[in-house]
XYZ file of C-alpha atoms in Angstrom:
693
model
C 12.762 -40.835 -18.111
C 16.249 -38.657 -18.147
C 19.157 -39.219 -20.493
C 21.299 -40.828 -17.952
C 18.692 -42.812 -16.911
C 18.207 -44.617 -20.091
C 21.838 -45.143 -20.639
C 21.854 -46.839 -17.039
C 18.818 -49.002 -18.241
C 20.638 -50.077 -21.149
C 23.643 -50.959 -18.974
C 21.937 -53.025 -16.579
C 20.183 -54.951 -19.451
C 23.315 -55.659 -20.866
C 25.188 -56.688 -18.014
C 22.174 -59.195 -17.139
C 22.946 -60.821 -20.007
C 26.989 -60.609 -19.801
C 26.680 -62.074 -16.413
C 24.406 -64.918 -17.205
C 25.920 -65.795 -20.768
C 26.277 -69.245 -19.599
C 23.136 -70.264 -22.007
C 26.335 -69.986 -24.963
C 28.325 -72.247 -22.923
C 30.800 -69.220 -22.041
C 31.845 -69.634 -17.947
C 34.132 -67.781 -16.014
C 33.596 -69.304 -12.920
C 37.191 -68.448 -11.521
C 36.194 -64.576 -11.897
C 34.212 -62.760 -9.225
C 32.047 -59.389 -9.687
C 30.952 -57.094 -6.933
C 27.300 -57.665 -7.584
C 24.684 -59.917 -6.226
C 24.122 -62.613 -8.737
C 23.844 -66.352 -7.850
C 26.563 -68.550 -9.125
C 24.223 -71.810 -8.733
C 22.159 -70.317 -11.898
C 22.343 -72.878 -14.931
C 23.399 -69.613 -16.975
C 25.748 -67.912 -14.724
C 29.059 -67.035 -16.232
C 30.900 -65.385 -12.881
C 31.130 -66.427 -9.060
C 29.094 -64.820 -6.284
C 31.348 -62.693 -3.816
C 29.441 -63.671 -1.155
C 29.289 -67.472 -1.829
C 32.992 -67.081 -2.193
C 33.600 -65.359 1.186
C 31.645 -68.104 2.892
C 33.659 -71.029 1.397
C 36.718 -69.422 2.129
C 36.124 -68.988 5.816
C 34.414 -72.509 6.201
C 37.836 -73.664 4.921
C 39.641 -71.470 7.126
C 41.390 -69.630 4.691
C 41.735 -65.709 4.545
C 39.610 -64.539 1.426
C 42.402 -62.334 0.144
C 41.194 -62.983 -3.399
C 37.698 -61.807 -3.253
C 38.541 -59.008 -1.103
C 41.295 -57.669 -3.083
C 39.263 -57.840 -6.286
C 36.313 -56.120 -4.753
C 38.536 -53.652 -3.071
C 40.281 -52.496 -6.022
C 37.009 -52.027 -7.744
C 35.676 -50.035 -4.831
C 38.493 -47.423 -4.938
C 38.215 -46.828 -8.698
C 34.245 -46.503 -8.656
C 32.754 -46.820 -5.319
C 29.328 -48.828 -5.279
C 28.584 -47.832 -9.160
C 28.054 -51.693 -10.038
C 25.122 -51.508 -7.548
C 23.670 -48.774 -9.687
C 24.624 -49.986 -12.906
C 25.609 -53.459 -12.954
C 23.973 -55.446 -10.561
C 21.207 -57.896 -11.649
C 19.167 -57.537 -8.371
C 19.193 -53.970 -8.273
C 17.811 -53.907 -11.828
C 15.211 -55.990 -10.435
C 13.958 -53.537 -7.927
C 14.158 -50.811 -10.423
C 11.694 -52.771 -12.614
C 9.241 -52.772 -9.419
C 9.989 -49.065 -8.969
C 8.920 -48.688 -12.520
C 5.853 -50.561 -11.969
C 5.094 -48.828 -8.965
C 5.556 -45.427 -10.371
C 2.779 -46.416 -13.187
C 0.260 -46.590 -10.415
C 1.473 -43.479 -8.817
C 0.865 -41.409 -11.878
C -2.931 -42.413 -11.815
C -3.231 -40.275 -8.456
C -4.562 -36.870 -9.050
C -2.349 -35.121 -6.872
C 1.514 -35.907 -6.566
C 2.863 -35.855 -3.076
C 6.403 -34.834 -2.281
C 8.609 -37.189 -0.088
C 8.436 -36.496 3.886
C 11.513 -35.127 5.184
C 13.888 -37.645 7.027
C 16.178 -36.804 9.693
C 19.668 -37.196 9.066
C 20.574 -38.738 12.651
C 19.720 -42.227 11.420
C 21.577 -41.735 7.970
C 24.148 -44.515 9.014
C 21.357 -46.912 10.345
C 21.359 -48.674 7.182
C 24.982 -49.233 7.015
C 24.859 -50.974 10.400
C 22.406 -53.188 9.445
C 23.966 -54.304 6.268
C 27.192 -54.904 8.385
C 25.125 -57.120 10.826
C 24.077 -59.276 7.484
C 27.706 -59.657 6.509
C 28.919 -60.555 9.937
C 26.027 -62.619 10.709
C 26.274 -64.559 6.943
C 30.120 -65.112 7.960
C 29.744 -66.461 11.585
C 26.738 -68.921 10.376
C 28.914 -70.416 7.623
C 31.489 -70.876 10.465
C 29.103 -72.282 12.761
C 27.180 -74.767 10.842
C 30.244 -75.319 7.905
C 27.689 -74.372 5.578
C 26.400 -71.839 2.998
C 23.380 -70.943 5.277
C 23.063 -67.401 3.126
C 22.800 -69.084 0.001
C 20.369 -71.404 0.887
C 17.858 -68.191 1.834
C 19.168 -65.861 -0.920
C 16.503 -64.093 -2.786
C 18.264 -63.912 -5.963
C 19.163 -67.591 -5.871
C 15.404 -68.221 -5.912
C 15.144 -66.691 -8.781
C 17.855 -67.673 -10.681
C 18.556 -71.075 -9.320
C 15.624 -72.323 -7.168
C 12.701 -71.742 -9.814
C 14.978 -73.234 -12.887
C 15.889 -76.227 -11.138
C 12.205 -76.953 -9.767
C 11.127 -76.356 -13.494
C 13.469 -78.605 -15.169
C 13.710 -81.529 -12.421
C 10.028 -81.625 -11.089
C 8.600 -79.787 -7.924
C 9.911 -80.907 -4.577
C 9.240 -79.442 -1.379
C 11.400 -78.679 1.606
C 11.599 -76.706 4.542
C 14.463 -74.372 2.552
C 12.158 -73.989 -0.164
C 9.422 -72.560 2.014
C 11.842 -70.315 3.643
C 13.069 -69.135 0.275
C 9.930 -68.417 -1.331
C 8.382 -66.541 1.714
C 11.564 -64.195 1.723
C 11.317 -63.480 -1.674
C 7.292 -62.551 -1.132
C 8.294 -60.429 1.815
C 11.274 -58.682 -0.044
C 8.722 -57.906 -3.276
C 6.174 -56.427 -0.965
C 8.735 -54.116 0.952
C 10.303 -53.380 -2.683
C 6.704 -51.822 -3.367
C 6.693 -49.840 -0.091
C 10.562 -48.844 0.146
C 12.477 -48.532 -3.159
C 15.756 -50.481 -2.898
C 14.881 -52.212 0.197
C 17.666 -54.633 -0.185
C 20.095 -52.074 -1.320
C 19.137 -49.977 1.443
C 19.235 -52.433 4.612
C 20.461 -55.983 3.835
C 22.757 -56.137 1.071
C 26.042 -57.621 2.586
C 27.906 -56.469 -0.661
C 26.735 -52.736 -0.224
C 28.363 -53.193 3.357
C 31.730 -53.321 1.799
C 30.825 -50.827 -1.501
C 29.331 -48.179 0.975
C 32.125 -46.790 2.843
C 34.226 -46.689 -0.428
C 32.188 -44.154 -1.719
C 33.871 -41.542 0.857
C 37.473 -42.891 -0.737
C 36.771 -43.659 -4.313
C 38.391 -41.657 -7.520
C 34.513 -41.554 -8.896
C 32.919 -38.750 -6.701
C 29.602 -37.326 -6.706
C 30.479 -33.333 -7.268
C 28.320 -30.501 -5.914
C 29.069 -26.833 -7.323
C 28.465 -25.108 -3.991
C 25.655 -22.883 -5.399
C 22.807 -22.519 -3.082
C 20.376 -25.287 -3.628
C 17.856 -24.352 -0.656
C 14.230 -24.999 -1.465
C 14.844 -26.982 -4.539
C 15.171 -30.605 -3.093
C 14.603 -32.214 -6.685
C 17.827 -34.517 -6.180
C 16.403 -35.926 -3.104
C 12.870 -36.529 -4.282
C 14.317 -38.562 -7.289
C 16.870 -40.451 -5.015
C 15.458 -43.957 -4.754
C 17.274 -44.047 -1.217
C 16.316 -40.961 0.036
C 19.412 -39.359 0.204
C 19.856 -35.370 1.284
C 22.467 -35.258 -1.627
C 23.714 -31.579 -1.039
C 24.379 -32.182 2.707
C 25.374 -35.844 2.219
C 27.608 -36.204 -0.884
C 28.975 -39.433 -1.482
C 26.782 -41.044 1.156
C 27.417 -44.496 2.081
C 23.678 -45.435 0.936
C 24.548 -43.658 -2.643
C 24.486 -46.783 -5.742
C 25.704 -44.326 -8.025
C 22.366 -44.352 -10.158
C 22.914 -40.829 -11.313
C 19.146 -39.788 -10.648
C 19.976 -36.947 -9.255
C 22.485 -35.732 -11.712
C 20.151 -36.159 -14.196
C 17.116 -34.387 -12.831
C 18.992 -31.019 -11.359
C 17.770 -28.410 -13.461
C 20.448 -26.192 -13.125
C 23.314 -28.788 -13.476
C 24.787 -28.267 -10.450
C 25.512 -32.105 -9.696
C 27.990 -34.237 -11.741
C 30.076 -37.037 -11.274
C 33.856 -36.692 -11.883
C 37.444 -38.080 -10.770
C 39.061 -37.096 -7.691
C 42.392 -38.474 -7.794
C 43.430 -38.576 -4.131
C 42.449 -35.252 -3.733
C 45.706 -33.676 -6.096
C 43.679 -33.593 -9.399
C 39.786 -33.263 -9.548
C 37.719 -33.399 -12.856
C 34.132 -32.241 -12.365
C 32.093 -32.042 -15.950
C 29.682 -29.792 -15.158
C 27.624 -28.545 -17.734
C 25.090 -25.682 -16.968
C 21.566 -26.428 -18.415
C 19.851 -23.542 -20.263
C 17.479 -22.077 -18.074
C 13.824 -22.510 -19.742
C 12.472 -18.767 -20.701
C 8.952 -18.649 -21.006
C 7.766 -17.099 -24.067
C 4.847 -15.477 -22.661
C 5.697 -12.814 -20.258
C 3.102 -10.478 -19.461
C 3.736 -9.474 -16.047
C 7.321 -8.517 -14.705
C 8.219 -8.487 -10.954
C 8.681 -5.135 -9.389
C 12.460 -4.460 -9.236
C 12.258 -3.210 -5.251
C 13.089 -6.110 -3.190
C 13.779 -8.776 -5.723
C 17.396 -10.588 -5.597
C 18.544 -12.477 -8.567
C 17.573 -11.678 -12.302
C 15.039 -8.932 -13.736
C 13.247 -9.498 -16.467
C 14.205 -6.912 -19.343
C 11.770 -4.043 -20.254
C 11.823 -5.187 -24.081
C 10.572 -8.688 -23.353
C 8.436 -10.262 -25.781
C 4.738 -9.714 -24.834
C 1.541 -11.209 -26.304
C -0.974 -8.743 -27.868
C -3.817 -7.607 -26.131
C -7.236 -9.286 -26.539
C -9.063 -5.836 -26.031
C -10.203 -4.518 -29.364
C -12.099 -1.155 -29.678
C -15.564 -1.714 -30.139
C -16.176 1.453 -32.512
C -13.178 0.271 -34.540
C -15.143 -3.041 -34.978
C -18.124 -1.244 -35.616
C -16.805 0.905 -38.423
C -15.024 -1.884 -40.513
C -17.598 -4.728 -40.015
C -20.449 -5.629 -42.039
C -24.014 -3.826 -41.206
C -24.585 -4.783 -37.504
C -25.297 -2.729 -34.337
C -23.690 -1.990 -31.041
C -25.559 -4.042 -27.871
C -24.999 -4.002 -24.385
C -23.402 -7.103 -22.698
C -25.343 -8.317 -19.700
C -22.935 -7.733 -16.388
C -23.948 -10.791 -14.905
C -22.105 -12.995 -17.527
C -19.033 -11.317 -16.180
C -19.009 -8.445 -18.890
C -17.990 -5.048 -17.742
C -21.335 -2.728 -17.084
C -21.667 -0.213 -20.051
C -19.372 -2.406 -22.208
C -20.732 -2.682 -25.634
C -20.383 -5.194 -28.577
C -20.871 -5.477 -32.243
C -23.276 -8.053 -33.116
C -25.051 -8.795 -36.531
C -28.773 -7.568 -36.671
C -29.601 -11.650 -37.013
C -27.832 -12.356 -33.324
C -29.605 -9.125 -32.045
C -32.850 -11.018 -32.746
C -31.894 -14.302 -31.621
C -30.612 -13.112 -28.233
C -33.248 -10.524 -27.460
C -30.623 -7.871 -26.369
C -31.741 -4.247 -26.673
C -29.612 -2.023 -28.824
C -29.178 1.532 -28.121
C -31.521 4.090 -30.298
C -28.388 6.137 -30.929
C -26.520 6.578 -34.327
C -22.815 6.018 -35.064
C -21.959 9.695 -35.133
C -23.333 10.282 -31.587
C -21.433 7.253 -30.228
C -18.365 8.358 -31.803
C -18.988 11.907 -30.125
C -19.559 10.337 -26.913
C -16.648 8.017 -27.169
C -14.297 11.111 -27.914
C -16.107 13.051 -24.913
C -15.310 9.896 -22.658
C -19.149 9.450 -21.952
C -19.637 6.237 -23.836
C -19.534 4.117 -20.318
C -22.657 6.305 -19.207
C -26.101 4.306 -19.080
C -28.512 5.088 -21.793
C -31.995 5.609 -21.373
C -34.591 3.747 -24.022
C -38.069 4.186 -24.569
C -40.044 1.904 -22.031
C -41.670 -0.388 -25.125
C -38.097 -1.139 -26.200
C -38.076 -3.433 -22.785
C -41.402 -4.819 -21.928
C -41.593 -7.346 -19.255
C -44.364 -9.162 -21.111
C -42.252 -9.257 -24.252
C -39.429 -11.123 -22.174
C -41.991 -13.588 -20.616
C -42.779 -14.739 -23.921
C -39.338 -15.269 -24.711
C -38.730 -17.342 -21.939
C -41.774 -19.359 -22.763
C -39.867 -19.819 -26.028
C -36.745 -21.277 -24.596
C -35.508 -24.646 -25.926
C -35.428 -27.348 -23.484
C -31.559 -28.075 -24.498
C -30.645 -24.921 -22.687
C -29.036 -25.547 -19.187
C -30.917 -24.506 -16.100
C -28.379 -21.798 -14.825
C -28.980 -20.068 -18.366
C -32.464 -20.042 -17.791
C -31.824 -18.529 -14.169
C -29.718 -16.140 -15.958
C -32.131 -15.173 -18.022
C -35.044 -14.797 -15.580
C -32.735 -13.068 -13.154
C -31.995 -10.271 -15.990
C -35.723 -9.617 -16.101
C -35.600 -7.881 -12.755
C -32.848 -6.082 -13.037
C -34.413 -2.597 -14.412
C -37.543 -2.598 -12.135
C -35.267 -3.008 -9.114
C -32.704 -0.625 -9.623
C -32.535 2.117 -7.174
C -30.793 5.595 -6.446
C -27.355 5.687 -4.447
C -26.115 8.744 -2.442
C -23.879 10.965 -4.531
C -20.566 10.456 -2.425
C -20.775 6.657 -2.934
C -21.471 6.911 -6.629
C -18.430 8.863 -6.791
C -16.479 6.568 -4.912
C -17.417 3.955 -7.036
C -17.007 5.505 -10.427
C -13.497 6.119 -9.008
C -13.003 2.386 -7.943
C -9.699 0.890 -9.534
C -9.393 -2.540 -8.189
C -11.231 -5.626 -8.961
C -14.181 -6.819 -6.932
C -15.841 -10.025 -7.145
C -19.425 -10.289 -5.569
C -21.581 -13.546 -5.667
C -25.203 -13.409 -4.427
C -26.776 -16.776 -3.859
C -30.135 -16.640 -3.334
C -33.834 -19.133 -3.560
C -34.812 -16.566 -6.533
C -33.784 -13.541 -7.855
C -36.746 -11.453 -6.016
C -34.280 -11.825 -3.093
C -31.330 -10.091 -4.298
C -31.079 -6.590 -2.718
C -31.791 -3.651 -4.957
C -29.086 -1.554 -3.431
C -26.759 -4.267 -4.311
C -27.385 -4.404 -8.185
C -27.316 -0.610 -7.959
C -23.955 -0.703 -6.741
C -22.854 -3.293 -9.410
C -24.217 -1.267 -12.156
C -22.327 1.764 -10.885
C -18.670 0.657 -11.440
C -16.646 -1.500 -14.199
C -14.535 -2.934 -11.726
C -17.544 -5.168 -10.250
C -17.787 -8.668 -11.420
C -21.170 -9.706 -10.356
C -22.793 -13.341 -10.616
C -26.120 -14.663 -9.425
C -26.322 -18.252 -8.117
C -29.351 -20.149 -7.488
C -29.340 -21.797 -4.205
C -30.596 -25.114 -5.786
C -27.545 -24.967 -8.155
C -24.654 -27.256 -7.932
C -22.199 -24.747 -7.632
C -23.899 -23.057 -4.130
C -23.123 -26.172 -2.265
C -19.482 -24.158 -1.464
C -21.233 -21.172 -0.173
C -23.141 -20.526 3.226
C -26.861 -21.385 2.469
C -28.247 -21.322 6.226
C -29.096 -17.605 6.008
C -30.091 -16.591 2.295
C -29.558 -14.409 0.538
C -26.027 -14.746 0.986
C -23.532 -12.280 -0.441
C -19.777 -12.931 -0.878
C -17.366 -10.125 -1.677
C -14.098 -11.426 -3.031
C -14.725 -14.877 -1.647
C -15.743 -13.737 1.736
C -19.064 -13.886 3.369
C -20.783 -10.906 4.169
C -23.276 -11.297 7.043
C -24.296 -7.643 7.527
C -27.418 -6.301 6.673
C -28.069 -5.080 3.167
C -27.951 -1.422 3.706
C -25.971 0.938 1.387
C -23.617 2.030 3.796
C -22.794 -1.174 5.147
C -21.980 -2.834 1.634
C -19.941 0.155 0.840
C -17.846 -0.207 4.108
C -17.203 -3.749 3.166
C -16.062 -2.841 -0.414
C -13.630 -0.224 0.907
C -12.246 -2.610 3.473
C -11.734 -5.116 0.322
C -10.132 -2.235 -1.446
C -7.780 -1.476 1.425
C -6.693 -5.184 1.727
C -5.934 -5.593 -2.206
C -3.956 -2.074 -1.970
C -1.865 -3.040 0.944
C -0.882 -6.419 0.219
C 1.431 -8.259 -2.169
C 1.824 -11.668 -3.467
C 5.148 -13.361 -2.967
C 6.470 -16.268 -5.139
C 9.467 -18.037 -4.051
C 10.898 -18.949 -7.195
C 13.416 -21.610 -5.613
C 10.536 -23.696 -4.780
C 8.939 -23.388 -8.046
C 12.146 -25.476 -9.572
C 10.915 -28.637 -10.887
C 7.149 -28.324 -10.030
C 5.391 -30.586 -12.699
C 1.868 -29.847 -10.832
C 1.605 -26.308 -11.688
C -1.353 -26.013 -9.341
C -1.350 -22.134 -9.095
C -1.784 -21.881 -12.748
C -4.636 -24.068 -12.754
C -6.158 -22.618 -9.741
C -5.998 -18.932 -11.056
C -5.410 -17.187 -14.240
C -3.390 -14.308 -12.638
C -0.451 -16.957 -12.421
C -0.554 -17.603 -16.143
C 0.611 -14.106 -16.813
C 3.560 -14.414 -14.241
C 6.891 -15.790 -15.589
C 8.761 -18.322 -13.725
C 12.359 -17.058 -12.790
C 15.416 -19.216 -11.886
C 15.923 -17.798 -8.327
C 14.965 -15.312 -5.862
C 11.543 -13.650 -5.156
C 8.666 -12.400 -6.980
C 6.586 -9.246 -5.488
C 3.482 -8.790 -6.982
C 1.005 -5.888 -5.512
C -2.440 -7.299 -5.698
C -3.752 -4.004 -7.365
C -1.312 -4.369 -10.467
C -1.891 -7.947 -11.136
C -5.987 -7.838 -10.557
C -5.711 -10.427 -7.684
C -8.877 -10.296 -5.404
C -6.993 -12.296 -2.792
C -9.326 -15.467 -2.489
C -6.759 -17.365 -0.972
C -7.191 -20.690 -3.027
C -3.353 -20.405 -4.353
C -1.974 -20.443 -1.036
C -3.741 -23.784 -0.241
C -3.135 -25.546 -3.417
C 0.592 -24.726 -3.802
C 1.849 -27.702 -2.404
C 5.572 -26.656 -2.181
C 4.849 -23.289 -0.071
C 6.129 -21.299 -2.694
C 3.072 -18.639 -2.595
C 2.696 -16.245 0.398
C 1.426 -12.881 0.798
C 2.948 -9.573 2.921
C 1.608 -6.729 4.579
C 3.655 -3.909 3.594
C 6.176 -2.814 0.831
C 9.334 -4.681 1.993
C 9.911 -8.128 1.200
C 9.984 -9.666 4.794
C 9.602 -13.705 4.610
C 9.456 -16.497 7.260
C 11.542 -19.588 5.993
C 9.857 -21.692 8.565
C 6.096 -20.883 7.490
C 3.876 -23.518 6.935
C 0.133 -24.275 6.637
C 0.089 -28.250 6.701
C -1.325 -28.636 9.774
C -4.344 -25.986 9.050
C -4.766 -28.226 5.796
C -5.228 -31.103 7.333
C -7.756 -29.596 9.667
C -9.743 -28.499 6.792
C -12.689 -30.277 7.811
C -12.979 -28.596 11.157
C -12.248 -25.285 9.943
C -15.119 -25.417 7.133
C -17.553 -25.958 10.283
C -17.307 -22.510 11.650
C -20.100 -20.235 12.278
C -19.679 -16.830 10.217
C -17.403 -14.413 11.892
C -15.553 -11.295 10.987
C -11.943 -11.298 12.785
C -10.233 -7.800 13.072
C -6.768 -8.775 12.318
C -4.318 -6.392 14.213
C -1.179 -6.039 12.326
C 2.178 -4.145 11.850
C 3.515 -3.733 8.322
C 6.951 -5.244 6.965
C 6.995 -7.580 10.337
C 7.608 -11.463 9.856
C 4.951 -12.308 12.525
C 1.960 -10.429 10.985
C 2.822 -11.577 7.750
C 2.741 -15.264 9.316
C -0.580 -14.202 10.799
C -1.824 -12.868 7.531
C -1.101 -16.193 5.776
C -2.663 -18.090 8.430
C -5.829 -15.985 8.230
C -5.919 -16.106 4.415
C -5.742 -20.086 4.578
C -8.640 -20.291 7.293
C -10.774 -17.712 5.394
C -10.880 -20.071 2.295
C -10.954 -23.280 3.979
C -14.130 -22.185 6.025
C -15.624 -21.390 2.554
C -15.371 -17.620 3.205
C -17.590 -17.762 6.353
C -14.402 -16.364 8.273
C -14.061 -12.997 6.913
C -11.331 -10.518 8.136
C -10.334 -6.835 7.837
C -6.812 -5.780 8.650
C -6.033 -2.935 10.934
C -2.539 -1.179 11.187
C -1.588 -0.738 14.657
C 0.952 2.388 13.828
C -1.959 4.344 12.145
C -4.877 3.388 14.330
C -3.544 2.949 18.033
C -7.194 4.475 19.164
C -8.498 0.646 17.964
C -5.461 -0.858 19.722
C -6.209 1.026 23.034
C -9.877 0.495 22.648
C -9.528 -3.433 22.655
C -6.624 -3.515 25.008
C -4.726 -5.418 22.567
C -1.508 -6.526 24.611
C 0.291 -8.309 21.658
C 0.995 -7.962 17.799
C -0.238 -9.504 16.076
C -3.780 -10.303 17.181
C -6.811 -12.032 16.080
C -9.535 -10.339 17.659
C -13.436 -11.369 17.889
C -14.225 -10.597 21.409
C -12.489 -10.005 24.653
C -12.995 -13.953 25.150
C -11.905 -14.941 21.711
C -8.491 -13.817 20.401
C -5.144 -14.830 19.861
C -2.283 -12.598 20.275
C 1.679 -12.585 20.397
C 3.548 -15.400 18.473
C 0.912 -17.068 16.253
C 1.456 -20.746 15.477
C -0.764 -23.309 13.632
C -1.969 -24.995 16.942
C -2.847 -21.787 18.698
C -4.909 -20.786 15.655
C -6.496 -24.436 15.501
C -7.449 -23.699 19.229
C -8.882 -20.702 18.169
C -10.849 -22.077 15.464
C -12.509 -24.663 17.802
C -13.735 -21.973 19.623
C -15.726 -20.925 16.714
C -16.945 -24.330 15.310
C -19.429 -26.699 16.062
C -17.007 -29.316 17.083
C -17.249 -30.106 20.985
C -14.417 -32.426 21.248
């Protein structure tokens, strides 16, 4: 709860007591206030304006006193009494408070759906209808009909009267209770439903917001993409576009929640003097600035180069060996996520427990290899140091408390050395020079099914993070298991043969993607995001500071992103996207909401590889790229893709007779070209899926 909202809650509580201070014998029935309060309540200390209006018109008199009193208040403060004093508004706010408690229990908060501005004055019309109907019925039936059905009268007068004098049923009582129950249900569905559509006092107070001395001011700064003021408004007012709306109750929630201080209440004395007390809010600067955006193509603030950074966690293994107690250097298993050839210091007792083979090399030799840059090379050990029978004995001694996944990993490690194979020299050189991260997963029924050439490729570079998943493991449910073994490279299913050339071609394709695609963050849409789903999804976003405005351009090769696409799906504000090229070319109308809604349909596609014909630094090509990344992730990687730059590969365009760019191409009969939209993409997916509707 913000500071202004706490003050407003205190004001509403005190007003409720002062308006109903009759329990102390203090009454001001000759006074009327522009609030919705029943004068028939035993404790009510002031009169109700709607009740007085009905009595005046019944007696054939012009209600100058009521209209003059309320008009004077409305000219000065507008409808501020509705948000700060009115007891029935306080009752609706209390219901909103209860409703928000239940909403917080939901896993993922949802943003309000945008409403069209064409119907923004519809609520004023309905309130005027209620006001006119109240006066017409009073003249026609010479009775205060509205007071007999008034919901606040039911709470403040009917219930106390029934409790004090005994229950007596009549048709008016049934109608009152029915209306009150209906309104309470609507309050849980629509915030401030009474104030929005039915309040007759609001019909008089609403238009005064345009001419009152107290006005809502906006600093004029660009707030596009933030929409926090609209999200917190209980009446769903687009505050920036419709300042001082006829629906506004001056609750000041938008002023309280604006992260930059662009909104404020001030005095506008008939256009001559304007007092707008703007207070700039200090931007929250993250203390952990590990990655700064590229200066090219980023409007707005730049992160200073001397920003504080966290110390790196990497420690020189040899230095650790020299200064620690007696122990040895051992090789970390690559399948557990460590780099191949990486060595770590462990005491002798720990080495005996895990059964990892230490190198038969002295410290002086290791230091020499380290100075010559040969430490990462694999070393040979005598055969007796790694005997299969000894490992089988160790597997039998594994306690039952060890998880099944750990048993599978240890069992899998047993087959790594016997299944190694020799690679072509050119491929070996290419893998040694690989400088982008690769994430490879193998899913199979047992470790014997993992291709030996795949293990050889993994062992030849330290840029590949390899993981083996047993098909019976719960994690394997996300992956494609109809054709095992199943191999995923950077989250994309690889459905070719497991030859050395084809796997290397797939790795080269992934390298081209990472080196030519950049991550784009629209910081305007990050303002006020409490979910921070991007940081929960991927550790890469924990290294990126959140700026106040502008865009962040991050080449994937610089931040270690493998382009799995999960961040694009999980960001519910649309602030994450990708571009193909070097220039910042974005599409303000880009959306993947329809694709997300059809995630079940997309997950049923058969494994396919899409040829994506794109042109660098083009808006429509970037739109098609983001659609493809989203489809690939939602299909659980079965819809893999590779990009073809049409400028550099015109022969491929002519060969496949591509007529328009961008183009999704699988065959002559299944392709989408030209202005790619979500509907055309879904039609494309239906051709690839099992869905026959």
